[in-house]
PDB file of C-alpha atoms in Angstrom:
ATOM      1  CA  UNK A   1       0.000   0.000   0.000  1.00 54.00           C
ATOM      2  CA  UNK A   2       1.386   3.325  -0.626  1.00 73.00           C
ATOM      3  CA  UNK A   3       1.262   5.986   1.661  1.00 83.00           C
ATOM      4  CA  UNK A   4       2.484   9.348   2.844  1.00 95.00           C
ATOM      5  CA  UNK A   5       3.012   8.881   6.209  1.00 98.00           C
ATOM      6  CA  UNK A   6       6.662   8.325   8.013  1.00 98.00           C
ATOM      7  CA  UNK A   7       7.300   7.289  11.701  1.00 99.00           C
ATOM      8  CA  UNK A   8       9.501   8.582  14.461  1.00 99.00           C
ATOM      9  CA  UNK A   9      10.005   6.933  17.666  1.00 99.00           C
ATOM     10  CA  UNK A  10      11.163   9.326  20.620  1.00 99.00           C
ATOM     11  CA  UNK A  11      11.600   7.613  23.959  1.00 98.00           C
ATOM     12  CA  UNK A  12      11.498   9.810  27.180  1.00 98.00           C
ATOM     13  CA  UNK A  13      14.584   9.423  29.757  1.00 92.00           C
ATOM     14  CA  UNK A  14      13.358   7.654  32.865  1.00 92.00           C
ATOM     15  CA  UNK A  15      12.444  10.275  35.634  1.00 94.00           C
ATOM     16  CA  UNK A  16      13.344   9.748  39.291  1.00 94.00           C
ATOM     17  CA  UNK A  17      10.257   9.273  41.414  1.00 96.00           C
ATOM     18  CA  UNK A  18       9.265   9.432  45.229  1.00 96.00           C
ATOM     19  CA  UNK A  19       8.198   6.110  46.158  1.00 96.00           C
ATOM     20  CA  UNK A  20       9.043   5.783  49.372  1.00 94.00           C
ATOM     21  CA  UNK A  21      11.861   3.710  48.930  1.00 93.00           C
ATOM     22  CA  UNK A  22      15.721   4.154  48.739  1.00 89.00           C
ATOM     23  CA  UNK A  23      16.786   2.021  46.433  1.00 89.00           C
ATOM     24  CA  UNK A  24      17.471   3.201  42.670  1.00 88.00           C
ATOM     25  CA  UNK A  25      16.012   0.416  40.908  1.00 87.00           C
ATOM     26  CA  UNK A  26      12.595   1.256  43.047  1.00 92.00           C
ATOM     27  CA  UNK A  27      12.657   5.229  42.250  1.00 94.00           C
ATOM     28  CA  UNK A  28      13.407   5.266  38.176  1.00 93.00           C
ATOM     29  CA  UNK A  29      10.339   5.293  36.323  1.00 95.00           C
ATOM     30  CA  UNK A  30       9.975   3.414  33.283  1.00 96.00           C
ATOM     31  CA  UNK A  31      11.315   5.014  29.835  1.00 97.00           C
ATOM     32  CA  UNK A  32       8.068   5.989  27.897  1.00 98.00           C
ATOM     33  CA  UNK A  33       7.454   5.720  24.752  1.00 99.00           C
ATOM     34  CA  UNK A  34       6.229   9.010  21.916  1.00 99.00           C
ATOM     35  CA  UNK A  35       5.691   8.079  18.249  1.00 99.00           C
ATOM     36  CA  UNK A  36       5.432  11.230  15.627  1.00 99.00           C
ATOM     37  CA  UNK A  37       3.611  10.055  12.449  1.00 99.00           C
ATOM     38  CA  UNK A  38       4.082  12.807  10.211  1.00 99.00           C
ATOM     39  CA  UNK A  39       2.865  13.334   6.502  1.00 98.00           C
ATOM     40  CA  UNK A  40       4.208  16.020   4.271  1.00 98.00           C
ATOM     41  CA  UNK A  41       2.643  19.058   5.962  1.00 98.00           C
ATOM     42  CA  UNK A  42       1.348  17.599   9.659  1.00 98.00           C
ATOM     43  CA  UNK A  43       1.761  15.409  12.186  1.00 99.00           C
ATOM     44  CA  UNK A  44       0.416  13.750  15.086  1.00 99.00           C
ATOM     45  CA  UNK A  45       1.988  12.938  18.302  1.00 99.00           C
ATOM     46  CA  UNK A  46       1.052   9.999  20.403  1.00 99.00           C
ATOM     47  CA  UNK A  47       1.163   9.916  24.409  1.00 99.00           C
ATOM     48  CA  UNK A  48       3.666  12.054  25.621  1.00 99.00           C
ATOM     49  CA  UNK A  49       6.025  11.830  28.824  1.00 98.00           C
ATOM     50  CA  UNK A  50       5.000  13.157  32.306  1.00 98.00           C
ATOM     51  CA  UNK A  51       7.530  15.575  33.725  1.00 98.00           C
ATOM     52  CA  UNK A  52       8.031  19.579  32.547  1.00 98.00           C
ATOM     53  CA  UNK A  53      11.202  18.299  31.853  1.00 98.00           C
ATOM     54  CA  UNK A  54      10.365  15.273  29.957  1.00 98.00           C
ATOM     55  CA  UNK A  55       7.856  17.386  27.822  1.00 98.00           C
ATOM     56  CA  UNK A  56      10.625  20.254  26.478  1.00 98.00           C
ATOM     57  CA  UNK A  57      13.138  17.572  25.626  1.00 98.00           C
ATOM     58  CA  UNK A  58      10.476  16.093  23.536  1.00 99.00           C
ATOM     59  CA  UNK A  59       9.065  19.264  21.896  1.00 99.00           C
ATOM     60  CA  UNK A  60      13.176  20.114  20.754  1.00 99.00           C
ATOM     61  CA  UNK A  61      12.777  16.902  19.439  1.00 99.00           C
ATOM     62  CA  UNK A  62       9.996  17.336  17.331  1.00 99.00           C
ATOM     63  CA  UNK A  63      10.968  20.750  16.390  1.00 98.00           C
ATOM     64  CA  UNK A  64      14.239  18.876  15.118  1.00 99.00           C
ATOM     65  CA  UNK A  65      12.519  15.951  13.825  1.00 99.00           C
ATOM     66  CA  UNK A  66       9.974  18.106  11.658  1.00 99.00           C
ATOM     67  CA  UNK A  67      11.037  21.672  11.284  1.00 98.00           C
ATOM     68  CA  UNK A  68       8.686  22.737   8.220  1.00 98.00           C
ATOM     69  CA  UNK A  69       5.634  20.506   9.223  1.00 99.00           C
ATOM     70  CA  UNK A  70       2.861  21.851  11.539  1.00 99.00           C
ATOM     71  CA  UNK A  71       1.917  19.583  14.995  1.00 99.00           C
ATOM     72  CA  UNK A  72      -1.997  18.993  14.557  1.00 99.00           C
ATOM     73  CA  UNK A  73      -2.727  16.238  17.138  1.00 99.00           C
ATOM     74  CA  UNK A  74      -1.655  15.245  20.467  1.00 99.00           C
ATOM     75  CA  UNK A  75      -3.613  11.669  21.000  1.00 99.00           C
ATOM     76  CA  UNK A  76      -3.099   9.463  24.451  1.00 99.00           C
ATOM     77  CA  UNK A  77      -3.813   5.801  24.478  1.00 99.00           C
ATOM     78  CA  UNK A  78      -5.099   5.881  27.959  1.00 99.00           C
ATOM     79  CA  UNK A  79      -5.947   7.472  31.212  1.00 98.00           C
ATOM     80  CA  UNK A  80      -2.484   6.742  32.887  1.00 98.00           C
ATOM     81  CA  UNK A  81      -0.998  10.610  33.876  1.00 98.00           C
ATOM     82  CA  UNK A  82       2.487   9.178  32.897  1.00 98.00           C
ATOM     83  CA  UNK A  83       1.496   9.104  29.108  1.00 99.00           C
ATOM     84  CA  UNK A  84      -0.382  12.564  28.829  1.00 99.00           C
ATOM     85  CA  UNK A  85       0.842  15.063  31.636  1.00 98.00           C
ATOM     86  CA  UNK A  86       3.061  16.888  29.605  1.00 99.00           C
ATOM     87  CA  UNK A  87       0.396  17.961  26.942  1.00 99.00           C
ATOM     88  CA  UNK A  88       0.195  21.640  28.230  1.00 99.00           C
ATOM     89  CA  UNK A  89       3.836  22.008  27.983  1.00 99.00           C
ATOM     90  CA  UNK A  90       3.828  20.920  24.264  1.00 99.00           C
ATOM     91  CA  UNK A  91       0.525  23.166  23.917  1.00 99.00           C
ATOM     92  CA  UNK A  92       2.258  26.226  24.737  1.00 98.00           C
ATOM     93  CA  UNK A  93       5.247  25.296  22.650  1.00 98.00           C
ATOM     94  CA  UNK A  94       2.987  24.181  19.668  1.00 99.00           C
ATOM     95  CA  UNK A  95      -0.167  26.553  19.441  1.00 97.00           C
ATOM     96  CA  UNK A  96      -2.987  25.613  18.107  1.00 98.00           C
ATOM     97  CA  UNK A  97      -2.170  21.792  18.892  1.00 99.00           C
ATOM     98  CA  UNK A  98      -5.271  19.713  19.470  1.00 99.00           C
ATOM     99  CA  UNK A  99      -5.115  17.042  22.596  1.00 99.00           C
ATOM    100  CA  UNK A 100      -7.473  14.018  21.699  1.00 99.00           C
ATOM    101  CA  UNK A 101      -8.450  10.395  23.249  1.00 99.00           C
ATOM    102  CA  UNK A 102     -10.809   7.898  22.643  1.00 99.00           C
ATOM    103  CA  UNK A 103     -14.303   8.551  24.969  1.00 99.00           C
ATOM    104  CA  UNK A 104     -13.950   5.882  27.058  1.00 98.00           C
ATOM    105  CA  UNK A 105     -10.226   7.072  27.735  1.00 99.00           C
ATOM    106  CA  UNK A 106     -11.324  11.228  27.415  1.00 99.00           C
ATOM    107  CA  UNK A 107     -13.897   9.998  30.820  1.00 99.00           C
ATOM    108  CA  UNK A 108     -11.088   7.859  32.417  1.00 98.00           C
ATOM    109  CA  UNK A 109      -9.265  11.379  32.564  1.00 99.00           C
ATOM    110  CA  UNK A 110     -11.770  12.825  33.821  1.00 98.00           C
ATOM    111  CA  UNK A 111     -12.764  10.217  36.785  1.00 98.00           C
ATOM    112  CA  UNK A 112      -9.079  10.244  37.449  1.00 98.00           C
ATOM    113  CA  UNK A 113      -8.747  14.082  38.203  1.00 98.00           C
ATOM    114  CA  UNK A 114     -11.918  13.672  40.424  1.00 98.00           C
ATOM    115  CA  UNK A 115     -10.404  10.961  42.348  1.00 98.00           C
ATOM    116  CA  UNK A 116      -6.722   9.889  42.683  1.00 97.00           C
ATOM    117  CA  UNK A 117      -4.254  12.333  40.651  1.00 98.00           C
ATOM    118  CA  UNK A 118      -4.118  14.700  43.691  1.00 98.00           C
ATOM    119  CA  UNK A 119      -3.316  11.793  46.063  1.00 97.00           C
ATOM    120  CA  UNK A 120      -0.430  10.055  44.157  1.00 97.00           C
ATOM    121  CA  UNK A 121       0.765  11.923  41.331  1.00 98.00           C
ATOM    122  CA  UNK A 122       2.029  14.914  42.539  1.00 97.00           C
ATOM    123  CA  UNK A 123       3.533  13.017  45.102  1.00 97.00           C
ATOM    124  CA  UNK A 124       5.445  11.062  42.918  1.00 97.00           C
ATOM    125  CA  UNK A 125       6.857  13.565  40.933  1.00 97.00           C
ATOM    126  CA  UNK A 126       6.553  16.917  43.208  1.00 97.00           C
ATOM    127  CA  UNK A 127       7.560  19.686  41.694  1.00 97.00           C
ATOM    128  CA  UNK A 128       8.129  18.542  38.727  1.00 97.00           C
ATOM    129  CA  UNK A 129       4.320  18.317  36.828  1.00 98.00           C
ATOM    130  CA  UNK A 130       2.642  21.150  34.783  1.00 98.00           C
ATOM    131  CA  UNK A 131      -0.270  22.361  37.059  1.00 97.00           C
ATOM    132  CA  UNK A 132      -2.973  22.533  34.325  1.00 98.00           C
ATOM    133  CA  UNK A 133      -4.890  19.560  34.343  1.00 98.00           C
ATOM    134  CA  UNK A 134      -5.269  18.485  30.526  1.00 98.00           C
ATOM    135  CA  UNK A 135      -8.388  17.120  29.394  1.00 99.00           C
ATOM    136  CA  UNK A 136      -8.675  15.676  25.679  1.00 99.00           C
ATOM    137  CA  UNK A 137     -11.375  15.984  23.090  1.00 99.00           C
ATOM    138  CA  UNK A 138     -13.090  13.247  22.887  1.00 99.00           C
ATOM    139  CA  UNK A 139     -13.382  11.772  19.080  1.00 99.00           C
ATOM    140  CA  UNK A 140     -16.204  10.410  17.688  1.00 98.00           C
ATOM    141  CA  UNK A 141     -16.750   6.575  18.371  1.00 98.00           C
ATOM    142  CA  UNK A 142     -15.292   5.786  15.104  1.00 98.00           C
ATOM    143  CA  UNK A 143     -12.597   7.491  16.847  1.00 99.00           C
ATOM    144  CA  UNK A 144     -10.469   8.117  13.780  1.00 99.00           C
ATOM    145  CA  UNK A 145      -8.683  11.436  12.762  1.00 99.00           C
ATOM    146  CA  UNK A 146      -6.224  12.176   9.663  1.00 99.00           C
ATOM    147  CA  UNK A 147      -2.955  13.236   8.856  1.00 98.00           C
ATOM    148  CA  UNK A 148      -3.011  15.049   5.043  1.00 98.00           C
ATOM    149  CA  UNK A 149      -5.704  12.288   4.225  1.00 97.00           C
ATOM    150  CA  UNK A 150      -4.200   9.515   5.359  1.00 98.00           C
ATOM    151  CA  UNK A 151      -6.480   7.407   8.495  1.00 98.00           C
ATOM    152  CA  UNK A 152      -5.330   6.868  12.317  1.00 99.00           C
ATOM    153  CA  UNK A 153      -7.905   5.244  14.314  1.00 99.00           C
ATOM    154  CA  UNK A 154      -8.056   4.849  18.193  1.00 99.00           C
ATOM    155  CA  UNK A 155      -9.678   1.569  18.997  1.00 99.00           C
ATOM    156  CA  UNK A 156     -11.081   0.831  22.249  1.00 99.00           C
ATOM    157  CA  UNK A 157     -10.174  -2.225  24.465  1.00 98.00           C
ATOM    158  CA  UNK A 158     -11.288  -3.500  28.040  1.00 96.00           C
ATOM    159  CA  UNK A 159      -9.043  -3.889  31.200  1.00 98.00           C
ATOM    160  CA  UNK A 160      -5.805  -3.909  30.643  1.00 98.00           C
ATOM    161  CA  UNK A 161      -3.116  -2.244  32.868  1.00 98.00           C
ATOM    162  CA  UNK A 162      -5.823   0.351  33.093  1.00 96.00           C
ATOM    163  CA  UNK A 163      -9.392   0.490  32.786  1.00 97.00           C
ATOM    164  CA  UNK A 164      -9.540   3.130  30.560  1.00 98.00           C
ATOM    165  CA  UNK A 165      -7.830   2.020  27.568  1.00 99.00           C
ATOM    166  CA  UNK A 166      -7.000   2.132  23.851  1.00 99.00           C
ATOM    167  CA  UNK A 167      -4.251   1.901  20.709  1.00 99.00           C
ATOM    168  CA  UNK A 168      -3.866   4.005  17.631  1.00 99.00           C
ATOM    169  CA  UNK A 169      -3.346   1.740  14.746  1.00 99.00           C
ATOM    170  CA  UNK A 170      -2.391   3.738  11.227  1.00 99.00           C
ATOM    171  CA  UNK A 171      -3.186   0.883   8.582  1.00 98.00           C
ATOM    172  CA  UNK A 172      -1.395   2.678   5.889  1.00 98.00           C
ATOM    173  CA  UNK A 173       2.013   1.653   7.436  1.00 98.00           C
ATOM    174  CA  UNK A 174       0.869  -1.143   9.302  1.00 98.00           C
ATOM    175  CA  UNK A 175       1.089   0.533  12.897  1.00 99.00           C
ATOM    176  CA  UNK A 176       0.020  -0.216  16.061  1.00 99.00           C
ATOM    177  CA  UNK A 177       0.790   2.168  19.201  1.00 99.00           C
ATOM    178  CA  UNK A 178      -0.084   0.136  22.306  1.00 99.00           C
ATOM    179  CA  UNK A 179       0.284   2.287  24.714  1.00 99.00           C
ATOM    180  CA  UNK A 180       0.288  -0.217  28.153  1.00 98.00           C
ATOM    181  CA  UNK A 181      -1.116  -2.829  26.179  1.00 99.00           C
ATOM    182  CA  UNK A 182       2.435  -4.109  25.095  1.00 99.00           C
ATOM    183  CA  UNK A 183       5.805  -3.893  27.130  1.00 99.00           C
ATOM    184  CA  UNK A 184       8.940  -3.917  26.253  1.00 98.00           C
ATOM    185  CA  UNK A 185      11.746  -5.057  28.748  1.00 97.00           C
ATOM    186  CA  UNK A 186       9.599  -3.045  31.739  1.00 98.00           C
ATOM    187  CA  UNK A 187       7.441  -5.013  34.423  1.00 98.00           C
ATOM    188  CA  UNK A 188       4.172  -4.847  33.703  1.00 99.00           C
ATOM    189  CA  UNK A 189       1.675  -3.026  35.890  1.00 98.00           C
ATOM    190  CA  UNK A 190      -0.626  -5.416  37.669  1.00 98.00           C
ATOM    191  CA  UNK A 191      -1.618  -3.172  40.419  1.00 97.00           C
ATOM    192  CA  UNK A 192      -5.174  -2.547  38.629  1.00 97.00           C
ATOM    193  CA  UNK A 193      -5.880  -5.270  36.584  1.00 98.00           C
ATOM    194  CA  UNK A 194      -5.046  -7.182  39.862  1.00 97.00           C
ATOM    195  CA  UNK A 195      -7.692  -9.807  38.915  1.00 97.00           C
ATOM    196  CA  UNK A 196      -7.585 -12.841  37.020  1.00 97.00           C
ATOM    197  CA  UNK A 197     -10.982 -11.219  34.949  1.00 97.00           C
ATOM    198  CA  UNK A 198      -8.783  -7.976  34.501  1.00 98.00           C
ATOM    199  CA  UNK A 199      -5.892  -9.716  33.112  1.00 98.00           C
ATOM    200  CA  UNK A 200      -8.316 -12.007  30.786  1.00 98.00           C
ATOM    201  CA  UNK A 201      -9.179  -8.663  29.212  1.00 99.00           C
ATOM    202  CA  UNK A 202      -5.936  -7.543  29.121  1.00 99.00           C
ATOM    203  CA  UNK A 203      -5.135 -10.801  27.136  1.00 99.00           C
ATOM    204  CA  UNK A 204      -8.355 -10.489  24.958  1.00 99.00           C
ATOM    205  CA  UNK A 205      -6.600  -6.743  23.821  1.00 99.00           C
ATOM    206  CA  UNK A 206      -2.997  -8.052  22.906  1.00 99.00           C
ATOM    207  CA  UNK A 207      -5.068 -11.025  20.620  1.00 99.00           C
ATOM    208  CA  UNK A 208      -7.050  -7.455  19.228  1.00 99.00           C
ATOM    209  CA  UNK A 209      -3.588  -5.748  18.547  1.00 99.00           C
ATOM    210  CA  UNK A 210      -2.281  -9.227  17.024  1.00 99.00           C
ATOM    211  CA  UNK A 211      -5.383  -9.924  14.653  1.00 99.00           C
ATOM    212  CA  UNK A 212      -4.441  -6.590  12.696  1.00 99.00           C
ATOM    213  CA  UNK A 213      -1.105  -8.485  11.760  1.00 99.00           C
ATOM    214  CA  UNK A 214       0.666  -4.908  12.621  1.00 99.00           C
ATOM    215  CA  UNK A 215       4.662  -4.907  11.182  1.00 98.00           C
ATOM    216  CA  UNK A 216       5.492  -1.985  13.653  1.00 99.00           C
ATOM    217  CA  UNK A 217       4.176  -2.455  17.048  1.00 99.00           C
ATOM    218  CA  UNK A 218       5.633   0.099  19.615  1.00 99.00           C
ATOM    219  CA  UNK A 219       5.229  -0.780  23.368  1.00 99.00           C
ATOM    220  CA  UNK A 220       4.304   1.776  25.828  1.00 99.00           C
ATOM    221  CA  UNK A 221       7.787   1.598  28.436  1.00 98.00           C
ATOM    222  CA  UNK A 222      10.474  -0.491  26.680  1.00 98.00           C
ATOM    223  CA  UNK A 223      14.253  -0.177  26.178  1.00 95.00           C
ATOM    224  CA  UNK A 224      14.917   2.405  24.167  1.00 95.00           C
ATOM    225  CA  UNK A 225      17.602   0.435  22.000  1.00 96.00           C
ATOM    226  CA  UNK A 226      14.612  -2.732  21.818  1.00 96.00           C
ATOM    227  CA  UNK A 227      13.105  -3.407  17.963  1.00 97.00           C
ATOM    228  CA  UNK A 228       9.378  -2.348  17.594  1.00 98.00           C
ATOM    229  CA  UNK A 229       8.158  -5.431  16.199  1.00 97.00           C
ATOM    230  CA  UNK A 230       5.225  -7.843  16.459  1.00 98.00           C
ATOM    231  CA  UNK A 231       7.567 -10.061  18.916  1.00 98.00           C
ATOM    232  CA  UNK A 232       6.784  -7.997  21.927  1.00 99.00           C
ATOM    233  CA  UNK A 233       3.134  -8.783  21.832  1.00 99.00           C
ATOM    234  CA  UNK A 234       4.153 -12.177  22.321  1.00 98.00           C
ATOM    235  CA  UNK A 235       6.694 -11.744  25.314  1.00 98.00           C
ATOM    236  CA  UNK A 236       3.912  -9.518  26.706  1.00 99.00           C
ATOM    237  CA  UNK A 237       1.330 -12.333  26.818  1.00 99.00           C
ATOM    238  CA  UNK A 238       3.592 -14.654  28.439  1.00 99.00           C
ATOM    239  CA  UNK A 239       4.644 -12.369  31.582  1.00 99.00           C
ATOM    240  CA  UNK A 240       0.978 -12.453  32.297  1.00 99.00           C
ATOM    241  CA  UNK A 241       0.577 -16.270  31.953  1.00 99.00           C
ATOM    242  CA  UNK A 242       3.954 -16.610  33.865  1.00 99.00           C
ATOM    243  CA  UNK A 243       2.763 -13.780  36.635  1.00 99.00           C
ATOM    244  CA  UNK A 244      -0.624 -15.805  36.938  1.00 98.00           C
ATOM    245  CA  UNK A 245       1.074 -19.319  37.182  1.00 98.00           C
ATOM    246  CA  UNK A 246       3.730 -17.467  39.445  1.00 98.00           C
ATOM    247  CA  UNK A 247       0.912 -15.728  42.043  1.00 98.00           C
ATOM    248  CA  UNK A 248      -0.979 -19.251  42.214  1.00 97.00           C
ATOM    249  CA  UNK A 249       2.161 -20.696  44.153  1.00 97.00           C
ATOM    250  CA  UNK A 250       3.458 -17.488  46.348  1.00 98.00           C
ATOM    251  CA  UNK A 251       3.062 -17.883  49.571  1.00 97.00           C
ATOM    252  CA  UNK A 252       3.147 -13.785  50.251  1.00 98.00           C
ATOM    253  CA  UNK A 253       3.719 -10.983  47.949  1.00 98.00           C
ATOM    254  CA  UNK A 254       7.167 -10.578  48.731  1.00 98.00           C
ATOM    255  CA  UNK A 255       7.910 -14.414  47.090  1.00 98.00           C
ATOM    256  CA  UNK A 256       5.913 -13.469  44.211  1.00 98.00           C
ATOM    257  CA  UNK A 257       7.801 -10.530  43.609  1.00 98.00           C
ATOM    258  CA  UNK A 258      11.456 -12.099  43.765  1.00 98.00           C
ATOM    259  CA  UNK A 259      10.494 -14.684  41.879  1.00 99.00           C
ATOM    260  CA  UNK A 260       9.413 -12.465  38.878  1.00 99.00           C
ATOM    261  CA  UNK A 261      12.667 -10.417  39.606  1.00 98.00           C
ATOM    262  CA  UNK A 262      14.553 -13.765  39.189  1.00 99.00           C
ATOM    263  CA  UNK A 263      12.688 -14.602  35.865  1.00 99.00           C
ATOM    264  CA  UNK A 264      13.144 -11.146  34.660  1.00 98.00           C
ATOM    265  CA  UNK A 265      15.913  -9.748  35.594  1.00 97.00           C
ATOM    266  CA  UNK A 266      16.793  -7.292  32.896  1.00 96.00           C
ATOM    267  CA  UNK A 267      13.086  -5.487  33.055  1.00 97.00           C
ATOM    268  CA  UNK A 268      13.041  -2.197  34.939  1.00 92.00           C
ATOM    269  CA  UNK A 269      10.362  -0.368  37.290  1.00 96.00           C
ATOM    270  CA  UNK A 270      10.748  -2.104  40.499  1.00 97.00           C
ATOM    271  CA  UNK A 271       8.396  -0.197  41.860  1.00 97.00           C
ATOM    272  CA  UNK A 272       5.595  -1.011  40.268  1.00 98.00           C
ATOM    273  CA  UNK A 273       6.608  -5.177  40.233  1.00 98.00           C
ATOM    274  CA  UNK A 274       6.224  -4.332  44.143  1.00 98.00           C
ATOM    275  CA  UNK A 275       3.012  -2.474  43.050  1.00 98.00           C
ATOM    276  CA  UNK A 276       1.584  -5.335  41.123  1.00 98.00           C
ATOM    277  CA  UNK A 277       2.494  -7.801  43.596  1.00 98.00           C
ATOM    278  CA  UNK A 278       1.051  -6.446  46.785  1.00 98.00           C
ATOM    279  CA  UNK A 279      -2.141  -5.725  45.476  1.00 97.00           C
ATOM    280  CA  UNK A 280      -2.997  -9.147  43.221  1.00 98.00           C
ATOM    281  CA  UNK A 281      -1.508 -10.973  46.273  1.00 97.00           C
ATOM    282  CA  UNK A 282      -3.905  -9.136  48.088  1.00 96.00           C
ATOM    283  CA  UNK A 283      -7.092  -9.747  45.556  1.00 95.00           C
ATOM    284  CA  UNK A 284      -6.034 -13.380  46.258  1.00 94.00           C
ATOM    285  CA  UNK A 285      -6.303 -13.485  49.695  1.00 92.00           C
ATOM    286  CA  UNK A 286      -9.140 -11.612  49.950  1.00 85.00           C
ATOM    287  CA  UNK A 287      -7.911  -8.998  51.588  1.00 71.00           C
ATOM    288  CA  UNK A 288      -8.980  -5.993  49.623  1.00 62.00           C
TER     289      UNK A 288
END
């Protein structure tokens, strides 16, 4: 198929975070993943990173990246603050930039400002956010835009790391941006779908992602030096069968989570293995 369209991958440094705990490998968040598709006169960015910081490293690298070509769309996959908190940073620096999400993920924003951001985010990351609150358009429930005539389309999933979820597949090049739906070498997040129905639906989504037979499938938090290729949907359905098989045995959270350490020792975020591990441990014992 011919198209216009060309993609750049920009992958945001990992930011320290307050977690409470001392150790490095517990306070680096995960590297996070921006793509640019671009045409010959516009572009669209998708999910950005969360710090001030984070956000003007990645605008000089658009402005780099596409001098001549004008920044049209800012889309997020889903409602998770470290993949859309840097919008009004790139707002300012691009004006007239639209930020849009899927409606499912546009009210996951929403519900997430009226509930937990205040209690978690800020104190992860103090002094470092934008204090504007950024709230997408919502697209239509074909939920598909265009970049000089050529289709992107966010498509709606169920549970996965999130509740609120979605990808951006761009059928012209064969693309699929996962957003949390796919890692790289990160641990996944298992601290909400902390269920074994929530992680069913999570599986259900990577089978979605797979049926499109995508050639360029970019995980959310990865390596920055890893491949984007249809590989990783694989590796990410087995760490949930082996984090299932892996919680059935555990006798605490605290064996679950060295054991996935000791299976997967190269992936990073600590913190939210420990995350993950605490709370499905809990779900299992009924104690939540």
């Amino acid at each position: 198929m011919s198209t216009k369209l060309q993609v750049d991958l920009y992958i945001a440094s990992p930011a320290r975070a307050t977690t409470g705990f001392t150790e490095y490998e517990k306070s680096v968040w995960s590297p996070i993943s921006c793509v640019l598709v671009h045409g010959p006169e516009s572009a669209a960015l998708i999910d950005t990173p969360i710090t001030i910081e984070q956000g003007e490293a990645l605008a000089k690298w658009i402005k780099e990246t596409i001098p001549t070509k004008k920044l049209k769309y800012i889309y997020t996959t889903h409602a998770h603050p470290d993949h859309f908190m840097s919008v009004p940073v790139l707002q300012k620096l691009f004006p007239g930039v639209e930020f849009i999400a899927t409606q499912n993920v546009t009210a996951g924003i929403e519900e997430l400002y009226n509930t937990t951001y205040d209690h978690i985010w800020p104190g992860l990351f103090p002094d470092q956010l934008h204090p504007t609150k950024p709230v997408p358009r919502a697209l239509p429930a074909s939920a598909e835009f265009y970049i000089d005539g050529e289709k992107l389309q966010g498509i709606e999933v169920g549970h996965t790391d999130n509740q609120f979820s979605s990808f951006l597949h761009v059928p012209s090049v064969a693309l699929v941006v996962t957003g949390d739906i796919v890692y790289g070498d990160c641990h996944q997040f298992f601290g909400e779908a902390n269920t074994p129905a929530r992680r069913k639906e999570w599986l259900d989504a990577i089978d979605r992602i797979e049926s499109l037979n995508p050639h360029i499938v970019v995980a959310g938090h990865k390596r920055a030096t890893q491949a984007d290729a249809p590989y990783l949907i694989q590796s990410t359905r087995e760490y949930i069968y082996t984090f299932e098989k892996e919680l059935v045995k555990a006798k605490s959270a605290e064996e679950l989570y060295d054991r996935m350490i000791a299976l997967y020792p190269q992936r990073w975020n600590l913190f939210i293995l420990h995350i993950g591990c605490q709370q499905s441990f809990a779900v299992r014992e009924n104690k939540v």
